[in-house]
Amino acid sequence: MAALAAPVAAEKADRDKPVNLEADRVTIDDARQKALFEGNVVLTQGTLQIRGDRMEVRQDKEGFQYGITWGGPAHFRQKREGYDEYIEGWAERIEYDGRAESMQMFNRAQLKRGQDEVRGNYISYDAKSEFFQVTGGAKDVTPGNAEGRVRAVIQPRSKEKPPAGPPVSLKPAEGIAVPREEPGTRRK
């Protein structure tokens, strides 16, 4: 049974890569298109890696995949499409919906992209629109309980242009004739 497709703004090439799963135990119900992996679960597909204590994967009749990973915390990491950086996240439970191309992260959720990160009790991410929403917990915020608030760290973007490379030395090409002058044009 195929497993979890690529979440977030992921490398599109990952979708065409084989899925590798490792676990201490697995229970597969092919008739219902469900599988349960338990004990140090590791899913790898291209640059995508998902780790957790337990992972349930199912596929609908149209071939869309859905997955839930639990852990203390569960973790995913994947290279972003078109960027030389990874996006990664942690939560007690991570749910992926292949049809909607969305991910939900529950309880002590954290999402990190480069040096930017956001934390909350719940994070929802829509990969199609690259829209995410973060919600704090329902608990009262106290100095000993910061889980009730959303926390974000957003690094300033560099305003400097990248340093220019070394100058390119130009050499005349060999074997190319001097262009002809057309009537009525004259070089100065």
mmCIF file of C-alpha atoms in Angstrom:
data_model
loop_
_atom_site.group_PDB
_atom_site.id
_atom_site.type_symbol
_atom_site.label_atom_id
_atom_site.label_comp_id
_atom_site.label_asym_id
_atom_site.label_seq_id
_atom_site.Cartn_x
_atom_site.Cartn_y
_atom_site.Cartn_z
ATOM 1 C CA MET A 1 0.000 0.000 0.000
ATOM 2 C CA ALA A 2 1.368 3.425 -0.911
ATOM 3 C CA ALA A 3 1.889 5.856 1.922
ATOM 4 C CA LEU A 4 1.774 9.538 2.780
ATOM 5 C CA ALA A 5 2.296 11.980 -0.079
ATOM 6 C CA ALA A 6 4.450 15.075 0.258
ATOM 7 C CA PRO A 7 3.157 17.833 2.566
ATOM 8 C CA VAL A 8 3.747 21.582 2.488
ATOM 9 C CA ALA A 9 5.563 23.483 -0.286
ATOM 10 C CA ALA A 10 7.541 20.388 -0.965
ATOM 11 C CA GLU A 11 9.889 19.196 -3.635
ATOM 12 C CA LYS A 12 7.565 18.102 -6.422
ATOM 13 C CA ALA A 13 10.056 15.423 -7.448
ATOM 14 C CA ASP A 14 9.451 13.685 -4.093
ATOM 15 C CA ARG A 15 6.001 12.580 -5.284
ATOM 16 C CA ASP A 16 7.611 10.357 -7.917
ATOM 17 C CA LYS A 17 10.041 8.720 -5.490
ATOM 18 C CA PRO A 18 9.426 5.394 -3.749
ATOM 19 C CA VAL A 19 8.134 5.408 -0.170
ATOM 20 C CA ASN A 20 10.319 3.597 2.360
ATOM 21 C CA LEU A 21 8.839 2.749 5.760
ATOM 22 C CA GLU A 22 10.525 1.278 8.807
ATOM 23 C CA ALA A 23 8.885 0.313 12.095
ATOM 24 C CA ASP A 24 9.097 -2.269 14.867
ATOM 25 C CA ARG A 25 5.629 -3.644 13.932
ATOM 26 C CA VAL A 26 3.185 -3.274 11.068
ATOM 27 C CA THR A 27 -0.432 -4.316 10.612
ATOM 28 C CA ILE A 28 -1.808 -4.094 7.054
ATOM 29 C CA ASP A 29 -5.460 -4.374 6.015
ATOM 30 C CA ASP A 30 -5.321 -4.408 2.187
ATOM 31 C CA ALA A 31 -9.085 -4.843 1.855
ATOM 32 C CA ARG A 32 -9.665 -1.526 3.673
ATOM 33 C CA GLN A 33 -6.457 0.107 2.301
ATOM 34 C CA LYS A 34 -5.145 0.799 5.808
ATOM 35 C CA ALA A 35 -1.822 0.187 7.501
ATOM 36 C CA LEU A 36 -0.667 0.799 11.071
ATOM 37 C CA PHE A 37 3.063 1.160 11.760
ATOM 38 C CA GLU A 38 4.211 1.131 15.377
ATOM 39 C CA GLY A 39 7.497 1.617 17.207
ATOM 40 C CA ASN A 40 10.186 4.033 15.999
ATOM 41 C CA VAL A 41 8.412 4.682 12.680
ATOM 42 C CA VAL A 42 10.413 6.341 9.888
ATOM 43 C CA LEU A 43 8.873 7.207 6.512
ATOM 44 C CA THR A 44 11.186 8.474 3.768
ATOM 45 C CA GLN A 45 10.171 9.625 0.279
ATOM 46 C CA GLY A 46 12.812 11.651 -1.550
ATOM 47 C CA THR A 47 13.659 14.607 0.714
ATOM 48 C CA LEU A 48 10.606 13.995 2.926
ATOM 49 C CA GLN A 49 11.153 12.278 6.251
ATOM 50 C CA ILE A 50 8.445 11.677 8.873
ATOM 51 C CA ARG A 51 9.220 10.164 12.265
ATOM 52 C CA GLY A 52 6.901 9.127 15.056
ATOM 53 C CA ASP A 53 5.968 6.480 17.575
ATOM 54 C CA ARG A 54 2.945 5.360 15.549
ATOM 55 C CA MET A 55 1.652 6.054 12.024
ATOM 56 C CA GLU A 56 -1.673 5.152 10.438
ATOM 57 C CA VAL A 57 -1.904 5.385 6.658
ATOM 58 C CA ARG A 58 -4.943 4.860 4.418
ATOM 59 C CA GLN A 59 -5.807 5.351 0.772
ATOM 60 C CA ASP A 60 -9.226 6.125 -0.722
ATOM 61 C CA LYS A 61 -10.706 4.597 -3.893
ATOM 62 C CA GLU A 62 -9.378 7.467 -6.035
ATOM 63 C CA GLY A 63 -5.828 6.856 -4.747
ATOM 64 C CA PHE A 64 -5.598 9.866 -2.427
ATOM 65 C CA GLN A 65 -3.579 9.187 0.710
ATOM 66 C CA TYR A 66 -4.207 10.210 4.301
ATOM 67 C CA GLY A 67 -1.979 9.751 7.302
ATOM 68 C CA ILE A 68 -1.804 10.383 11.012
ATOM 69 C CA THR A 69 1.473 10.262 12.924
ATOM 70 C CA TRP A 70 1.695 10.350 16.719
ATOM 71 C CA GLY A 71 4.813 10.918 18.751
ATOM 72 C CA GLY A 72 6.399 12.598 21.656
ATOM 73 C CA PRO A 73 6.614 14.624 19.410
ATOM 74 C CA ALA A 74 6.103 13.419 15.819
ATOM 75 C CA HIS A 75 8.423 15.151 13.345
ATOM 76 C CA PHE A 76 8.591 15.851 9.608
ATOM 77 C CA ARG A 77 11.279 17.443 7.446
ATOM 78 C CA GLN A 78 11.294 18.204 3.712
ATOM 79 C CA LYS A 79 13.184 20.345 1.211
ATOM 80 C CA ARG A 80 11.170 23.277 -0.149
ATOM 81 C CA GLU A 81 10.517 23.432 -3.879
ATOM 82 C CA GLY A 82 12.832 25.917 -5.585
ATOM 83 C CA TYR A 83 14.775 26.799 -2.413
ATOM 84 C CA ASP A 84 17.901 25.506 -0.774
ATOM 85 C CA GLU A 85 16.178 25.171 2.585
ATOM 86 C CA TYR A 86 14.025 22.743 4.526
ATOM 87 C CA ILE A 87 10.720 23.102 6.290
ATOM 88 C CA GLU A 88 10.202 21.003 9.383
ATOM 89 C CA GLY A 89 7.623 20.610 12.071
ATOM 90 C CA TRP A 90 6.886 18.909 15.367
ATOM 91 C CA ALA A 91 3.641 18.100 17.162
ATOM 92 C CA GLU A 92 2.109 15.364 19.269
ATOM 93 C CA ARG A 93 -0.109 14.493 16.271
ATOM 94 C CA ILE A 94 0.368 15.347 12.585
ATOM 95 C CA GLU A 95 -2.452 14.656 10.086
ATOM 96 C CA TYR A 96 -2.057 14.801 6.299
ATOM 97 C CA ASP A 97 -4.901 14.932 3.739
ATOM 98 C CA GLY A 98 -3.679 14.078 0.239
ATOM 99 C CA ARG A 99 -6.877 15.128 -1.520
ATOM 100 C CA ALA A 100 -6.866 18.612 0.025
ATOM 101 C CA GLU A 101 -3.043 18.803 0.087
ATOM 102 C CA SER A 102 -3.212 20.021 3.654
ATOM 103 C CA MET A 103 -1.618 19.240 6.975
ATOM 104 C CA GLN A 104 -2.801 19.774 10.527
ATOM 105 C CA MET A 105 -0.534 19.690 13.568
ATOM 106 C CA PHE A 106 -2.053 19.233 17.023
ATOM 107 C CA ASN A 107 -0.704 19.888 20.550
ATOM 108 C CA ARG A 108 2.626 21.616 21.101
ATOM 109 C CA ALA A 109 2.891 22.316 17.355
ATOM 110 C CA GLN A 110 5.955 23.983 15.897
ATOM 111 C CA LEU A 111 6.808 24.818 12.276
ATOM 112 C CA LYS A 112 10.255 26.012 11.189
ATOM 113 C CA ARG A 113 11.407 27.314 7.802
ATOM 114 C CA GLY A 114 15.004 28.465 7.638
ATOM 115 C CA GLN A 115 15.484 30.662 10.717
ATOM 116 C CA ASP A 116 11.775 31.571 10.954
ATOM 117 C CA GLU A 117 9.537 29.576 13.269
ATOM 118 C CA VAL A 118 6.058 29.593 14.710
ATOM 119 C CA ARG A 119 4.621 27.722 17.696
ATOM 120 C CA GLY A 120 1.107 27.155 18.908
ATOM 121 C CA ASN A 121 -1.288 24.504 20.069
ATOM 122 C CA TYR A 122 -2.590 23.947 16.509
ATOM 123 C CA ILE A 123 -1.142 24.666 13.060
ATOM 124 C CA SER A 124 -3.082 24.204 9.827
ATOM 125 C CA TYR A 125 -1.297 24.389 6.458
ATOM 126 C CA ASP A 126 -2.794 24.395 2.941
ATOM 127 C CA ALA A 127 -0.058 23.472 0.434
ATOM 128 C CA LYS A 128 -2.085 24.597 -2.621
ATOM 129 C CA SER A 129 -2.400 28.189 -1.435
ATOM 130 C CA GLU A 130 0.667 28.143 0.893
ATOM 131 C CA PHE A 131 -1.598 29.538 3.634
ATOM 132 C CA PHE A 132 -1.196 28.564 7.260
ATOM 133 C CA GLN A 133 -2.995 29.404 10.465
ATOM 134 C CA VAL A 134 -1.753 29.039 14.021
ATOM 135 C CA THR A 135 -3.951 28.899 17.115
ATOM 136 C CA GLY A 136 -2.865 29.133 20.743
ATOM 137 C CA GLY A 137 -4.136 26.810 23.439
ATOM 138 C CA ALA A 138 -7.289 27.289 25.430
ATOM 139 C CA LYS A 139 -5.304 27.409 28.677
ATOM 140 C CA ASP A 140 -4.699 30.642 30.542
ATOM 141 C CA VAL A 141 -1.254 32.064 29.932
ATOM 142 C CA THR A 142 0.942 32.327 32.995
ATOM 143 C CA PRO A 143 4.726 32.630 33.382
ATOM 144 C CA GLY A 144 4.845 28.853 33.902
ATOM 145 C CA ASN A 145 2.437 28.117 31.027
ATOM 146 C CA ALA A 146 3.301 29.826 27.756
ATOM 147 C CA GLU A 147 1.335 27.264 25.687
ATOM 148 C CA GLY A 148 -1.748 29.449 25.608
ATOM 149 C CA ARG A 149 -0.230 31.932 23.147
ATOM 150 C CA VAL A 150 1.049 31.749 19.590
ATOM 151 C CA ARG A 151 4.762 32.504 19.356
ATOM 152 C CA ALA A 152 6.596 33.478 16.157
ATOM 153 C CA VAL A 153 10.167 34.396 15.317
ATOM 154 C CA ILE A 154 10.578 36.017 11.899
ATOM 155 C CA GLN A 155 14.088 36.971 10.851
ATOM 156 C CA PRO A 156 14.645 40.171 8.864
ATOM 157 C CA ARG A 157 15.354 39.634 5.182
ATOM 158 C CA SER A 158 18.730 40.813 3.971
ATOM 159 C CA LYS A 159 18.526 44.060 1.986
ATOM 160 C CA GLU A 160 22.031 43.612 0.652
ATOM 161 C CA LYS A 161 22.575 42.225 -2.778
ATOM 162 C CA PRO A 162 24.698 39.092 -2.875
ATOM 163 C CA PRO A 163 28.365 39.813 -3.560
ATOM 164 C CA ALA A 164 29.230 39.998 -7.230
ATOM 165 C CA GLY A 165 31.257 37.145 -8.628
ATOM 166 C CA PRO A 166 34.706 37.621 -10.091
ATOM 167 C CA PRO A 167 34.807 39.653 -13.313
ATOM 168 C CA VAL A 168 34.450 37.651 -16.488
ATOM 169 C CA SER A 169 37.327 38.075 -18.899
ATOM 170 C CA LEU A 170 36.208 38.536 -22.483
ATOM 171 C CA LYS A 171 38.224 37.125 -25.345
ATOM 172 C CA PRO A 172 37.564 37.501 -29.038
ATOM 173 C CA ALA A 173 36.053 34.409 -30.556
ATOM 174 C CA GLU A 174 38.186 32.669 -33.067
ATOM 175 C CA GLY A 175 36.778 31.754 -36.431
ATOM 176 C CA ILE A 176 34.025 34.394 -36.528
ATOM 177 C CA ALA A 177 34.254 36.874 -39.398
ATOM 178 C CA VAL A 178 33.800 40.613 -38.968
ATOM 179 C CA PRO A 179 30.186 41.512 -39.764
ATOM 180 C CA ARG A 180 29.524 43.141 -43.114
ATOM 181 C CA GLU A 181 28.350 46.683 -43.275
ATOM 182 C CA GLU A 182 25.000 47.076 -44.880
ATOM 183 C CA PRO A 183 24.527 49.814 -47.446
ATOM 184 C CA GLY A 184 23.650 53.113 -45.814
ATOM 185 C CA THR A 185 25.210 52.289 -42.426
ATOM 186 C CA ARG A 186 28.575 53.432 -41.384
ATOM 187 C CA ARG A 187 30.659 52.728 -38.324
ATOM 188 C CA LYS A 188 32.098 55.674 -36.472
#
